[in-house]
Short mmCIF file of C-alpha atoms in Angstrom, two decimals:
data_model
loop_
_atom_site.label_atom_id
_atom_site.label_comp_id
_atom_site.label_asym_id
_atom_site.label_seq_id
_atom_site.Cartn_x
_atom_site.Cartn_y
_atom_site.Cartn_z
CA UNK A 1 17.31 -7.00 -9.56
CA UNK A 2 18.88 -5.97 -6.08
CA UNK A 3 20.18 -9.77 -5.48
CA UNK A 4 21.64 -10.26 -8.67
CA UNK A 5 23.41 -6.80 -8.63
CA UNK A 6 24.55 -6.93 -4.80
CA UNK A 7 23.85 -10.73 -3.32
CA UNK A 8 25.65 -9.81 -0.03
CA UNK A 9 23.28 -6.84 0.70
CA UNK A 10 20.38 -8.05 2.68
CA UNK A 11 16.89 -6.85 1.45
CA UNK A 12 13.58 -7.60 4.13
CA UNK A 13 10.32 -6.34 2.93
CA UNK A 14 8.26 -5.56 5.81
CA UNK A 15 4.97 -3.80 5.71
CA UNK A 16 4.60 -1.06 8.88
CA UNK A 17 2.63 1.49 9.68
CA UNK A 18 3.72 5.13 9.39
CA UNK A 19 5.24 5.65 12.51
CA UNK A 20 7.04 2.55 12.60
CA UNK A 21 8.78 3.44 9.68
CA UNK A 22 9.96 6.78 10.91
CA UNK A 23 10.87 5.40 14.19
CA UNK A 24 12.86 2.25 12.06
CA UNK A 25 14.75 4.76 9.78
CA UNK A 26 15.36 7.24 13.02
CA UNK A 27 17.00 4.28 14.78
CA UNK A 28 18.90 2.72 12.08
CA UNK A 29 16.91 -0.39 12.13
CA UNK A 30 16.47 0.04 8.30
CA UNK A 31 18.14 2.11 5.94
CA UNK A 32 15.25 2.90 3.08
CA UNK A 33 11.64 2.61 3.04
CA UNK A 34 8.47 3.07 0.90
CA UNK A 35 5.73 5.22 2.03
CA UNK A 36 2.36 6.97 1.11
CA UNK A 37 3.64 10.20 2.69
CA UNK A 38 6.01 12.86 1.64
CA UNK A 39 8.43 13.74 4.84
CA UNK A 40 8.80 17.48 5.76
CA UNK A 41 11.09 15.98 8.34
CA UNK A 42 14.72 17.87 7.47
CA UNK A 43 16.14 14.17 8.29
CA UNK A 44 14.21 12.68 6.16
CA UNK A 45 14.64 12.61 1.93
CA UNK A 46 11.69 11.45 0.13
CA UNK A 47 11.40 11.13 -3.56
CA UNK A 48 8.22 10.18 -5.49
CA UNK A 49 8.56 6.40 -7.38
CA UNK A 50 4.66 7.25 -8.86
CA UNK A 51 1.25 8.25 -8.49
CA UNK A 52 -1.89 6.25 -8.52
CA UNK A 53 -5.67 6.27 -8.39
CA UNK A 54 -7.16 5.01 -5.15
CA UNK A 55 -10.20 1.79 -6.10
CA UNK A 56 -13.35 0.65 -3.97
CA UNK A 57 -12.30 -2.87 -3.45
CA UNK A 58 -15.51 -4.83 -3.10
CA UNK A 59 -16.33 -8.48 -3.19
CA UNK A 60 -16.67 -10.18 -6.80
CA UNK A 61 -20.57 -10.37 -6.15
CA UNK A 62 -21.23 -7.06 -5.27
CA UNK A 63 -24.20 -5.35 -6.58
CA UNK A 64 -21.91 -2.15 -7.66
CA UNK A 65 -19.73 -2.43 -10.74
CA UNK A 66 -17.64 -0.22 -13.19
CA UNK A 67 -20.54 0.68 -14.92
CA UNK A 68 -23.24 1.52 -11.88
CA UNK A 69 -20.55 3.42 -10.14
CA UNK A 70 -21.57 7.08 -9.90
CA UNK A 71 -19.93 7.41 -6.51
CA UNK A 72 -18.48 6.64 -3.60
CA UNK A 73 -21.98 8.01 -1.74
CA UNK A 74 -23.45 4.85 -3.20
CA UNK A 75 -21.74 3.01 -0.46
CA UNK A 76 -23.34 5.50 2.42
CA UNK A 77 -24.71 1.92 4.29
CA UNK A 78 -21.96 -0.40 3.96
CA UNK A 79 -19.12 -1.14 6.69
CA UNK A 80 -15.55 -0.66 5.58
CA UNK A 81 -12.43 -2.25 6.42
CA UNK A 82 -9.57 0.67 6.56
CA UNK A 83 -6.07 1.36 8.16
CA UNK A 84 -6.22 2.90 12.00
CA UNK A 85 -6.24 6.49 10.35
CA UNK A 86 -4.36 7.76 12.83
CA UNK A 87 -1.55 5.66 12.28
CA UNK A 88 -0.92 7.00 8.99
CA UNK A 89 -1.61 10.55 9.35
CA UNK A 90 -1.55 12.27 5.94
CA UNK A 91 -2.41 8.89 4.36
CA UNK A 92 -5.42 9.11 6.70
CA UNK A 93 -6.28 12.46 5.21
CA UNK A 94 -6.23 11.38 1.84
CA UNK A 95 -8.92 8.42 2.95
CA UNK A 96 -10.78 10.85 4.61
CA UNK A 97 -11.08 13.13 1.67
CA UNK A 98 -12.56 9.99 -0.49
CA UNK A 99 -15.26 9.69 1.88
CA UNK A 100 -15.87 13.60 2.36
CA UNK A 101 -16.26 13.88 -1.26
CA UNK A 102 -18.79 11.58 -0.98
CA UNK A 103 -20.23 13.70 2.05
CA UNK A 104 -20.37 10.16 4.62
CA UNK A 105 -18.13 9.14 7.34
CA UNK A 106 -17.44 5.76 6.25
CA UNK A 107 -19.02 2.77 9.12
CA UNK A 108 -15.67 1.21 10.01
CA UNK A 109 -16.25 -2.75 10.83
CA UNK A 110 -12.92 -3.67 11.08
CA UNK A 111 -9.13 -2.11 11.01
CA UNK A 112 -5.91 -3.31 9.41
CA UNK A 113 -3.19 -1.52 8.10
CA UNK A 114 -1.98 -4.23 5.84
CA UNK A 115 -2.97 -4.69 2.57
CA UNK A 116 -3.36 -8.51 1.98
CA UNK A 117 -5.87 -8.65 4.94
CA UNK A 118 -8.16 -5.98 3.73
CA UNK A 119 -7.99 -7.89 0.75
CA UNK A 120 -9.23 -11.24 2.55
CA UNK A 121 -11.82 -9.73 4.52
CA UNK A 122 -13.11 -7.89 1.40
CA UNK A 123 -13.23 -11.31 -0.01
CA UNK A 124 -15.30 -12.72 3.01
CA UNK A 125 -17.72 -10.03 2.25
CA UNK A 126 -17.03 -8.49 5.85
CA UNK A 127 -16.83 -5.32 4.32
CA UNK A 128 -15.40 -2.46 1.52
CA UNK A 129 -12.22 -1.07 1.16
CA UNK A 130 -10.33 1.52 -0.61
CA UNK A 131 -6.98 0.89 -1.48
CA UNK A 132 -4.49 2.32 -3.78
CA UNK A 133 -5.20 0.73 -7.43
CA UNK A 134 -2.10 -1.18 -7.39
CA UNK A 135 -3.41 -3.73 -5.27
CA UNK A 136 -4.91 -5.09 -7.99
CA UNK A 137 -2.18 -6.80 -9.48
CA UNK A 138 -1.79 -10.10 -8.01
CA UNK A 139 -5.10 -10.41 -6.68
CA UNK A 140 -7.20 -11.81 -9.43
CA UNK A 141 -7.31 -15.46 -7.99
CA UNK A 142 -8.75 -13.40 -4.76
CA UNK A 143 -12.89 -12.91 -5.24
CA UNK A 144 -12.44 -9.06 -4.81
CA UNK A 145 -12.75 -6.37 -7.88
CA UNK A 146 -11.55 -2.74 -7.76
CA UNK A 147 -13.57 0.29 -8.74
CA UNK A 148 -11.29 2.89 -10.20
CA UNK A 149 -11.60 6.36 -7.72
CA UNK A 150 -10.83 9.96 -9.04
CA UNK A 151 -8.56 9.96 -6.03
CA UNK A 152 -4.91 9.87 -5.97
CA UNK A 153 -2.20 8.62 -3.63
CA UNK A 154 1.67 8.56 -4.22
CA UNK A 155 4.69 6.37 -3.56
CA UNK A 156 7.69 7.48 -2.66
CA UNK A 157 11.12 5.93 -1.16
CA UNK A 158 12.34 7.27 2.09
CA UNK A 159 15.52 7.20 3.69
CA UNK A 160 17.99 9.30 6.03
CA UNK A 161 19.38 12.54 4.35
CA UNK A 162 22.54 12.54 5.58
CA UNK A 163 23.37 8.38 5.29
CA UNK A 164 26.02 7.97 3.55
CA UNK A 165 25.75 3.88 3.08
CA UNK A 166 27.33 3.30 -0.54
CA UNK A 167 24.29 1.18 -1.77
CA UNK A 168 21.95 3.57 -0.88
CA UNK A 169 22.21 5.22 -4.50
CA UNK A 170 21.62 1.97 -6.09
CA UNK A 171 18.50 1.14 -3.91
CA UNK A 172 16.92 3.99 -5.32
CA UNK A 173 17.73 3.24 -8.79
CA UNK A 174 16.22 -0.06 -8.54
CA UNK A 175 13.51 1.04 -6.72
CA UNK A 176 12.99 3.29 -9.92
CA UNK A 177 13.64 0.54 -12.37
CA UNK A 178 10.73 -1.46 -10.54
CA UNK A 179 7.71 1.20 -10.75
#
């Protein structure tokens, strides 16, 4: 979409941790980003793109499925592959709340801030994970299943509040069209 409308605009999609995203915006390395956290900093503006459920991500042959799943507490003894919580403060709180509602703290066996890496580690049966359910799209070739959880997360677009870049309104428009 973006390239067709603005062929001279360079678009680069890179998955980075929240702390790195804010630093890159502040230093003008990037103009806009996607975040799971609403910004309370006046120098940034966030706009909700969509809300979605979290999902428990399990290997294809894992004993739990949509019909037998009653709650995350069924995974009390399982190892989890999760992002480094301190890297994404608010997102980390949302993830922690998933487990808190189940009455336990997850046993984290691997840390990764990258969804694709997490999916591959789950596929290799190195642990379970909790990810936004949108990761299900494009993962059908992987040996993982997604069990929908009741907990919600949001995706926001974030940019510098005072940015006068003439392309920025178009980026926001295209982001809304894409979701």
